[in-house]
Amino acid sequence: MMKYRASRIDQNPLDYFLQSASEGPFLQVADVVLRENKDPKEVFAHLIRIATDSKWSHSAILYLISDPYQGFNNTFLVEAKTKGIHLASWRNEVIPFDEFTVGIKRPVLDWYVENPYEQSRHNPCDPEDTHGIGYLRHVRGIAIDQINGLYDHTTVYELAALYAARAARRHLNAVPQVAEAATAVANLFKKWDEKSDSAESVLRFICSGLVQYSFFEALRRRIINDLAIPEHREAGLSNLSNLHRVIYRDDPMGLVPRYIEQVQSGELDIRDKVPEDLLDLLKTATPADFNNSPNLKWHYVILKGVIWHIEEANADYAPTSSDESEVLGMLQTEHRS
């Protein structure tokens, strides 16, 4: 298991993350934000923690970082809640400090191959510029495209049934009828949903499903575009072989490797609609999955209003204080399917 160390940063999270610094922004577009909500009145958050066996009850994608030179003095996130998908202010993610604990993880993109056009677009004067920034901006674009996909009761029921099926398989292997019943309910609601929605309707997700889908779909679309241009084809093929690296949850049935193999062999056309079972896999990602995923790297934890910078440590590293121990406890691997 990966070992970490946490270094305390004394600045207030509202000031620290919104400031402009010569070394560049501390947050990046498409950072994944996890949040623990300790407000006893937030019943929905409490139910998510119970259902997913996790301390985290919410996740979001960083959409826009502070850039005072362009007039952006705030940072915004794209998030999904029970009333729909919308933009949220950074302030609302971290305040009140005594109720919200926030974790920030960043996609690991050392495998990502930029095509020649992406390479030519790098700008050292752009505070957001980093390897794969075109892809990361595409991720946030996919997320924001879902902003009109408001929830209805049918969609919530469908997702609830899918989550129930996943939980049943994880916890109740001795009672397979539970998983089978939950899957049957999910299929019922999906058919019901198909009859009531128009062909123009967009996909709708609980928070972590939106995050997971956005990373997958953005890469899929970029691969489609790259395969159509001879000079970009090498980058597209390489990224296709690494499509599994943007899956931040377990895949017990091997749906993603199978999808990659089918596209590579020509059995499936990547331009066609994504198979339903794979979409279900994406939609039922949980905040606990993002907590566990080695494809997302820890960068910060905000606990009780204090910012802690997270770094990898040697195997024999020991926390230097009880406060650091508490922070590192937030990074522990949660349930495994």
Tab-separated table of C-alpha atoms in Angstrom:
chain	number	residue	atom	x	y	z
A	1	MET	CA	0.000	0.000	0.000
A	2	MET	CA	1.250	3.489	-0.885
A	3	LYS	CA	2.641	5.518	2.021
A	4	TYR	CA	2.135	9.279	2.291
A	5	ARG	CA	3.288	12.240	4.296
A	6	ALA	CA	1.220	15.367	4.946
A	7	SER	CA	2.730	18.838	5.331
A	8	ARG	CA	0.628	21.523	6.987
A	9	ILE	CA	0.089	24.754	5.041
A	10	ASP	CA	-0.932	27.665	7.217
A	11	GLN	CA	-2.984	29.677	4.722
A	12	ASN	CA	-6.757	29.783	4.695
A	13	PRO	CA	-8.068	27.578	1.843
A	14	LEU	CA	-10.090	30.460	0.402
A	15	ASP	CA	-7.014	32.665	0.075
A	16	TYR	CA	-4.412	30.017	-0.691
A	17	PHE	CA	-6.178	28.320	-3.591
A	18	LEU	CA	-7.454	31.549	-5.148
A	19	GLN	CA	-4.152	33.394	-5.222
A	20	SER	CA	-1.876	33.721	-8.243
A	21	ALA	CA	1.683	32.536	-7.670
A	22	SER	CA	4.822	32.571	-9.782
A	23	GLU	CA	5.130	28.785	-9.475
A	24	GLY	CA	1.697	28.356	-11.044
A	25	PRO	CA	-1.744	27.438	-9.711
A	26	PHE	CA	-2.055	24.920	-6.917
A	27	LEU	CA	-5.197	23.473	-8.475
A	28	GLN	CA	-5.592	22.220	-12.034
A	29	VAL	CA	-8.517	21.905	-14.402
A	30	ALA	CA	-10.183	18.474	-14.007
A	31	ASP	CA	-8.788	17.860	-10.527
A	32	VAL	CA	-11.165	15.511	-8.724
A	33	VAL	CA	-12.585	16.961	-5.519
A	34	LEU	CA	-13.891	14.639	-2.792
A	35	ARG	CA	-15.922	15.889	0.152
A	36	GLU	CA	-17.034	14.511	3.478
A	37	ASN	CA	-20.174	16.209	4.813
A	38	LYS	CA	-20.568	15.918	8.579
A	39	ASP	CA	-23.790	17.943	8.761
A	40	PRO	CA	-26.325	15.641	10.492
A	41	LYS	CA	-29.129	17.355	8.570
A	42	GLU	CA	-27.715	16.158	5.238
A	43	VAL	CA	-29.511	12.815	5.176
A	44	PHE	CA	-28.689	12.158	1.508
A	45	ALA	CA	-24.947	12.523	2.148
A	46	HIS	CA	-25.253	10.190	5.132
A	47	LEU	CA	-27.040	7.572	3.039
A	48	ILE	CA	-24.349	7.733	0.333
A	49	ARG	CA	-21.642	7.103	2.940
A	50	ILE	CA	-23.548	4.114	4.295
A	51	ALA	CA	-24.381	2.674	0.875
A	52	THR	CA	-20.802	3.011	-0.394
A	53	ASP	CA	-19.103	2.125	2.907
A	54	SER	CA	-17.079	5.337	2.676
A	55	LYS	CA	-16.330	8.539	4.556
A	56	TRP	CA	-16.714	10.497	1.296
A	57	SER	CA	-20.224	11.414	0.187
A	58	HIS	CA	-19.613	13.722	-2.788
A	59	SER	CA	-17.273	14.291	-5.729
A	60	ALA	CA	-16.879	16.979	-8.380
A	61	ILE	CA	-14.600	18.105	-11.233
A	62	LEU	CA	-12.630	21.340	-11.068
A	63	TYR	CA	-13.943	23.471	-13.934
A	64	LEU	CA	-12.234	26.864	-13.720
A	65	ILE	CA	-9.274	27.961	-11.619
A	66	SER	CA	-8.690	31.473	-10.322
A	67	ASP	CA	-6.932	33.792	-12.782
A	68	PRO	CA	-7.116	37.452	-11.643
A	69	TYR	CA	-5.426	38.654	-14.857
A	70	GLN	CA	-8.428	37.388	-16.830
A	71	GLY	CA	-10.951	38.607	-14.273
A	72	PHE	CA	-11.599	35.213	-12.638
A	73	ASN	CA	-11.313	35.731	-8.900
A	74	ASN	CA	-12.968	32.505	-7.929
A	75	THR	CA	-12.663	28.810	-8.656
A	76	PHE	CA	-15.627	26.743	-9.846
A	77	LEU	CA	-16.503	23.063	-9.998
A	78	VAL	CA	-18.941	20.991	-12.048
A	79	GLU	CA	-20.997	18.761	-9.801
A	80	ALA	CA	-24.105	16.607	-9.893
A	81	LYS	CA	-26.677	16.686	-7.140
A	82	THR	CA	-30.197	15.369	-6.767
A	83	LYS	CA	-31.617	18.462	-8.505
A	84	GLY	CA	-29.281	18.354	-11.491
A	85	ILE	CA	-25.809	19.231	-12.748
A	86	HIS	CA	-24.497	22.738	-12.158
A	87	LEU	CA	-21.483	24.939	-11.398
A	88	ALA	CA	-20.529	25.438	-7.756
A	89	SER	CA	-18.228	27.986	-6.155
A	90	TRP	CA	-15.068	26.770	-4.418
A	91	ARG	CA	-16.208	28.614	-1.291
A	92	ASN	CA	-19.300	26.432	-1.076
A	93	GLU	CA	-17.170	23.272	-1.247
A	94	VAL	CA	-15.030	24.090	1.791
A	95	ILE	CA	-17.269	26.191	4.089
A	96	PRO	CA	-18.289	25.562	6.830
A	97	PHE	CA	-14.878	24.208	7.830
A	98	ASP	CA	-16.236	22.229	10.778
A	99	GLU	CA	-18.657	20.282	8.542
A	100	PHE	CA	-16.676	19.739	5.316
A	101	THR	CA	-13.469	17.775	4.843
A	102	VAL	CA	-12.131	18.063	1.281
A	103	GLY	CA	-9.669	15.877	-0.617
A	104	ILE	CA	-8.103	16.799	-3.957
A	105	LYS	CA	-6.741	14.171	-6.348
A	106	ARG	CA	-5.249	14.650	-9.800
A	107	PRO	CA	-5.335	12.332	-12.833
A	108	VAL	CA	-2.033	10.583	-13.537
A	109	LEU	CA	-1.314	11.337	-17.215
A	110	ASP	CA	2.272	10.172	-17.719
A	111	TRP	CA	0.912	7.616	-20.217
A	112	TYR	CA	-1.054	10.150	-22.283
A	113	VAL	CA	0.336	10.875	-25.765
A	114	GLU	CA	-0.355	14.326	-27.156
A	115	ASN	CA	-0.906	14.580	-30.877
A	116	PRO	CA	1.175	17.086	-32.893
A	117	TYR	CA	-1.539	19.748	-32.675
A	118	GLU	CA	-1.720	19.492	-28.884
A	119	GLN	CA	2.054	19.739	-28.639
A	120	SER	CA	2.044	22.915	-30.736
A	121	ARG	CA	-0.587	24.567	-28.537
A	122	HIS	CA	1.425	24.667	-25.312
A	123	ASN	CA	1.827	28.193	-23.985
A	124	PRO	CA	4.338	28.928	-21.194
A	125	CYS	CA	2.370	32.074	-20.355
A	126	ASP	CA	-0.797	30.097	-19.657
A	127	PRO	CA	-1.046	29.373	-15.896
A	128	GLU	CA	-3.120	26.264	-16.655
A	129	ASP	CA	-0.667	24.817	-19.159
A	130	THR	CA	0.428	21.289	-18.338
A	131	HIS	CA	0.898	17.983	-20.118
A	132	GLY	CA	-2.471	16.813	-21.416
A	133	ILE	CA	-4.204	20.144	-20.782
A	134	GLY	CA	-6.236	19.752	-23.980
A	135	TYR	CA	-7.625	16.455	-22.718
A	136	LEU	CA	-8.294	17.862	-19.232
A	137	ARG	CA	-10.218	20.775	-20.716
A	138	HIS	CA	-12.168	18.286	-22.815
A	139	VAL	CA	-13.095	16.410	-19.613
A	140	ARG	CA	-14.610	19.533	-18.084
A	141	GLY	CA	-16.379	20.244	-21.363
A	142	ILE	CA	-18.038	16.832	-21.325
A	143	ALA	CA	-19.130	17.413	-17.736
A	144	ILE	CA	-20.599	20.826	-18.462
A	145	ASP	CA	-22.404	19.416	-21.525
A	146	GLN	CA	-24.552	17.443	-19.091
A	147	ILE	CA	-25.699	20.587	-17.279
A	148	ASN	CA	-29.197	20.451	-18.776
A	149	GLY	CA	-29.632	16.796	-17.909
A	150	LEU	CA	-31.801	17.332	-14.842
A	151	TYR	CA	-32.750	14.383	-12.714
A	152	ASP	CA	-36.198	12.885	-12.686
A	153	HIS	CA	-37.453	10.235	-10.290
A	154	THR	CA	-37.023	7.477	-12.840
A	155	THR	CA	-33.310	8.233	-13.320
A	156	VAL	CA	-32.708	8.388	-9.580
A	157	TYR	CA	-34.517	5.057	-9.125
A	158	GLU	CA	-32.478	3.480	-11.918
A	159	LEU	CA	-29.189	4.630	-10.444
A	160	ALA	CA	-30.274	3.598	-6.961
A	161	ALA	CA	-31.029	0.103	-8.248
A	162	LEU	CA	-27.668	-0.099	-10.019
A	163	TYR	CA	-25.853	0.986	-6.859
A	164	ALA	CA	-27.879	-1.564	-4.896
A	165	ALA	CA	-26.838	-4.304	-7.292
A	166	ARG	CA	-23.198	-3.332	-6.905
A	167	ALA	CA	-23.447	-3.220	-3.112
A	168	ALA	CA	-25.193	-6.567	-3.075
A	169	ARG	CA	-22.438	-8.197	-5.086
A	170	ARG	CA	-19.828	-6.721	-2.772
A	171	HIS	CA	-21.401	-7.463	0.585
A	172	LEU	CA	-23.879	-10.260	0.034
A	173	ASN	CA	-22.168	-12.885	-2.056
A	174	ALA	CA	-23.807	-15.520	0.100
A	175	VAL	CA	-27.239	-14.302	-1.000
A	176	PRO	CA	-27.028	-13.958	-4.806
A	177	GLN	CA	-30.795	-13.447	-5.054
A	178	VAL	CA	-30.331	-9.933	-3.643
A	179	ALA	CA	-28.000	-8.899	-6.458
A	180	GLU	CA	-30.256	-10.525	-9.042
A	181	ALA	CA	-33.310	-8.704	-7.687
A	182	ALA	CA	-31.500	-5.364	-7.659
A	183	THR	CA	-30.345	-5.871	-11.240
A	184	ALA	CA	-33.897	-6.723	-12.297
A	185	VAL	CA	-35.175	-3.505	-10.722
A	186	ALA	CA	-32.476	-1.516	-12.545
A	187	ASN	CA	-33.483	-3.043	-15.872
A	188	LEU	CA	-37.149	-2.277	-15.185
A	189	PHE	CA	-36.451	1.378	-14.518
A	190	LYS	CA	-34.148	1.644	-17.534
A	191	LYS	CA	-36.929	0.399	-19.826
A	192	TRP	CA	-39.376	2.762	-18.184
A	193	ASP	CA	-36.924	5.628	-18.653
A	194	GLU	CA	-36.403	4.823	-22.320
A	195	LYS	CA	-40.148	5.141	-22.962
A	196	SER	CA	-40.459	8.524	-21.275
A	197	ASP	CA	-37.330	10.315	-22.465
A	198	SER	CA	-36.823	11.932	-25.833
A	199	ALA	CA	-34.020	10.893	-28.179
A	200	GLU	CA	-32.300	14.188	-27.399
A	201	SER	CA	-32.040	13.546	-23.671
A	202	VAL	CA	-28.571	13.478	-22.154
A	203	LEU	CA	-27.092	11.001	-19.723
A	204	ARG	CA	-27.751	11.732	-16.063
A	205	PHE	CA	-25.649	10.729	-13.130
A	206	ILE	CA	-25.168	10.820	-9.425
A	207	CYS	CA	-22.060	12.927	-8.664
A	208	SER	CA	-19.284	10.353	-9.051
A	209	GLY	CA	-20.877	8.830	-12.141
A	210	LEU	CA	-20.654	12.229	-13.839
A	211	VAL	CA	-16.967	12.473	-12.953
A	212	GLN	CA	-16.124	8.977	-14.193
A	213	TYR	CA	-18.137	9.293	-17.394
A	214	SER	CA	-16.527	12.640	-18.260
A	215	PHE	CA	-12.981	11.272	-18.095
A	216	PHE	CA	-13.879	8.221	-20.186
A	217	GLU	CA	-15.975	10.001	-22.797
A	218	ALA	CA	-13.486	12.838	-23.310
A	219	LEU	CA	-10.696	10.366	-24.040
A	220	ARG	CA	-12.939	8.258	-26.285
A	221	ARG	CA	-13.840	11.302	-28.385
A	222	ARG	CA	-10.220	12.424	-28.652
A	223	ILE	CA	-9.229	8.944	-29.805
A	224	ILE	CA	-11.991	9.053	-32.444
A	225	ASN	CA	-10.657	12.386	-33.726
A	226	ASP	CA	-7.015	11.239	-33.714
A	227	LEU	CA	-7.713	7.992	-35.577
A	228	ALA	CA	-9.291	10.004	-38.386
A	229	ILE	CA	-6.107	12.053	-39.002
A	230	PRO	CA	-3.051	10.154	-40.304
A	231	GLU	CA	-0.568	12.392	-38.440
A	232	HIS	CA	-2.456	11.848	-35.178
A	233	ARG	CA	-3.145	8.142	-35.543
A	234	GLU	CA	-0.128	6.984	-33.523
A	235	ALA	CA	-1.247	9.093	-30.554
A	236	GLY	CA	-4.796	7.808	-30.903
A	237	LEU	CA	-3.747	4.143	-30.929
A	238	SER	CA	-1.512	4.628	-27.911
A	239	ASN	CA	-4.244	6.363	-25.929
A	240	LEU	CA	-6.740	3.682	-26.943
A	241	SER	CA	-4.475	1.038	-25.422
A	242	ASN	CA	-4.443	3.096	-22.205
A	243	LEU	CA	-8.159	3.837	-22.035
A	244	HIS	CA	-8.369	1.771	-18.836
A	245	ARG	CA	-6.164	4.344	-17.082
A	246	VAL	CA	-9.052	6.805	-16.864
A	247	ILE	CA	-11.282	4.246	-15.165
A	248	TYR	CA	-11.184	5.107	-11.474
A	249	ARG	CA	-13.219	2.205	-10.136
A	250	ASP	CA	-12.903	-1.574	-10.086
A	251	ASP	CA	-13.953	-3.518	-13.164
A	252	PRO	CA	-14.579	-7.069	-11.921
A	253	MET	CA	-15.978	-8.297	-15.233
A	254	GLY	CA	-13.196	-6.792	-17.344
A	255	LEU	CA	-15.593	-4.668	-19.391
A	256	VAL	CA	-13.057	-1.969	-20.235
A	257	PRO	CA	-10.240	-4.297	-21.425
A	258	ARG	CA	-12.804	-6.196	-23.473
A	259	TYR	CA	-14.070	-2.955	-25.034
A	260	ILE	CA	-10.504	-1.926	-25.893
A	261	GLU	CA	-9.782	-5.313	-27.478
A	262	GLN	CA	-13.005	-5.233	-29.484
A	263	VAL	CA	-12.195	-1.764	-30.844
A	264	GLN	CA	-8.592	-2.715	-31.638
A	265	SER	CA	-9.700	-5.865	-33.482
A	266	GLY	CA	-12.399	-4.040	-35.446
A	267	GLU	CA	-15.207	-6.003	-33.818
A	268	LEU	CA	-16.571	-2.695	-32.476
A	269	ASP	CA	-16.374	0.773	-34.004
A	270	ILE	CA	-15.303	3.270	-31.342
A	271	ARG	CA	-17.594	5.823	-32.990
A	272	ASP	CA	-20.661	3.727	-32.151
A	273	LYS	CA	-22.673	4.025	-28.958
A	274	VAL	CA	-20.875	2.753	-25.862
A	275	PRO	CA	-22.263	-0.641	-24.723
A	276	GLU	CA	-24.888	-0.371	-21.986
A	277	ASP	CA	-23.030	-2.583	-19.529
A	278	LEU	CA	-19.963	-0.350	-19.829
A	279	LEU	CA	-22.088	2.781	-19.313
A	280	ASP	CA	-23.551	1.184	-16.194
A	281	LEU	CA	-20.025	0.570	-14.939
A	282	LEU	CA	-19.169	4.255	-15.407
A	283	LYS	CA	-22.403	5.547	-13.893
A	284	THR	CA	-22.004	3.527	-10.709
A	285	ALA	CA	-18.583	4.847	-9.724
A	286	THR	CA	-18.531	6.071	-6.123
A	287	PRO	CA	-16.463	8.616	-4.169
A	288	ALA	CA	-14.858	5.619	-2.418
A	289	ASP	CA	-13.571	4.431	-5.816
A	290	PHE	CA	-11.812	7.747	-6.391
A	291	ASN	CA	-10.345	7.535	-2.891
A	292	ASN	CA	-8.856	4.120	-3.751
A	293	SER	CA	-7.768	4.642	-7.347
A	294	PRO	CA	-4.004	4.618	-8.079
A	295	ASN	CA	-4.840	6.400	-11.342
A	296	LEU	CA	-5.629	9.512	-9.287
A	297	LYS	CA	-2.842	11.040	-7.212
A	298	TRP	CA	-3.448	12.710	-3.841
A	299	HIS	CA	-2.424	16.381	-3.667
A	300	TYR	CA	-4.297	18.074	-0.820
A	301	VAL	CA	-6.589	17.486	2.118
A	302	ILE	CA	-8.472	20.324	3.813
A	303	LEU	CA	-9.371	19.271	7.350
A	304	LYS	CA	-10.959	21.650	9.878
A	305	GLY	CA	-10.053	24.570	7.637
A	306	VAL	CA	-6.346	23.670	7.473
A	307	ILE	CA	-4.659	22.748	4.185
A	308	TRP	CA	-2.321	19.755	4.092
A	309	HIS	CA	-0.101	19.034	1.092
A	310	ILE	CA	0.114	15.296	0.373
A	311	GLU	CA	3.268	13.649	-0.968
A	312	GLU	CA	4.436	10.072	-1.382
A	313	ALA	CA	6.719	8.823	1.392
A	314	ASN	CA	9.105	5.973	2.114
A	315	ALA	CA	7.655	2.728	3.413
A	316	ASP	CA	9.019	3.376	6.906
A	317	TYR	CA	7.610	6.909	7.187
A	318	ALA	CA	5.768	7.706	10.440
A	319	PRO	CA	3.529	10.762	11.056
A	320	THR	CA	5.126	13.512	13.120
A	321	SER	CA	1.955	14.614	14.917
A	322	SER	CA	-1.540	13.483	15.812
A	323	ASP	CA	-2.938	16.039	13.355
A	324	GLU	CA	-0.903	14.541	10.513
A	325	SER	CA	-2.057	11.062	11.556
A	326	GLU	CA	-5.664	12.197	11.317
A	327	VAL	CA	-5.088	13.592	7.828
A	328	LEU	CA	-3.308	10.459	6.623
A	329	GLY	CA	-6.183	8.418	7.989
A	330	MET	CA	-8.409	10.098	5.399
A	331	LEU	CA	-6.284	8.543	2.627
A	332	GLN	CA	-6.647	4.946	3.734
A	333	THR	CA	-7.924	2.491	1.150
A	334	GLU	CA	-11.628	1.861	1.655
A	335	HIS	CA	-13.667	-1.182	0.714
A	336	ARG	CA	-12.636	-3.331	-2.206
A	337	SER	CA	-15.201	-5.145	-4.296
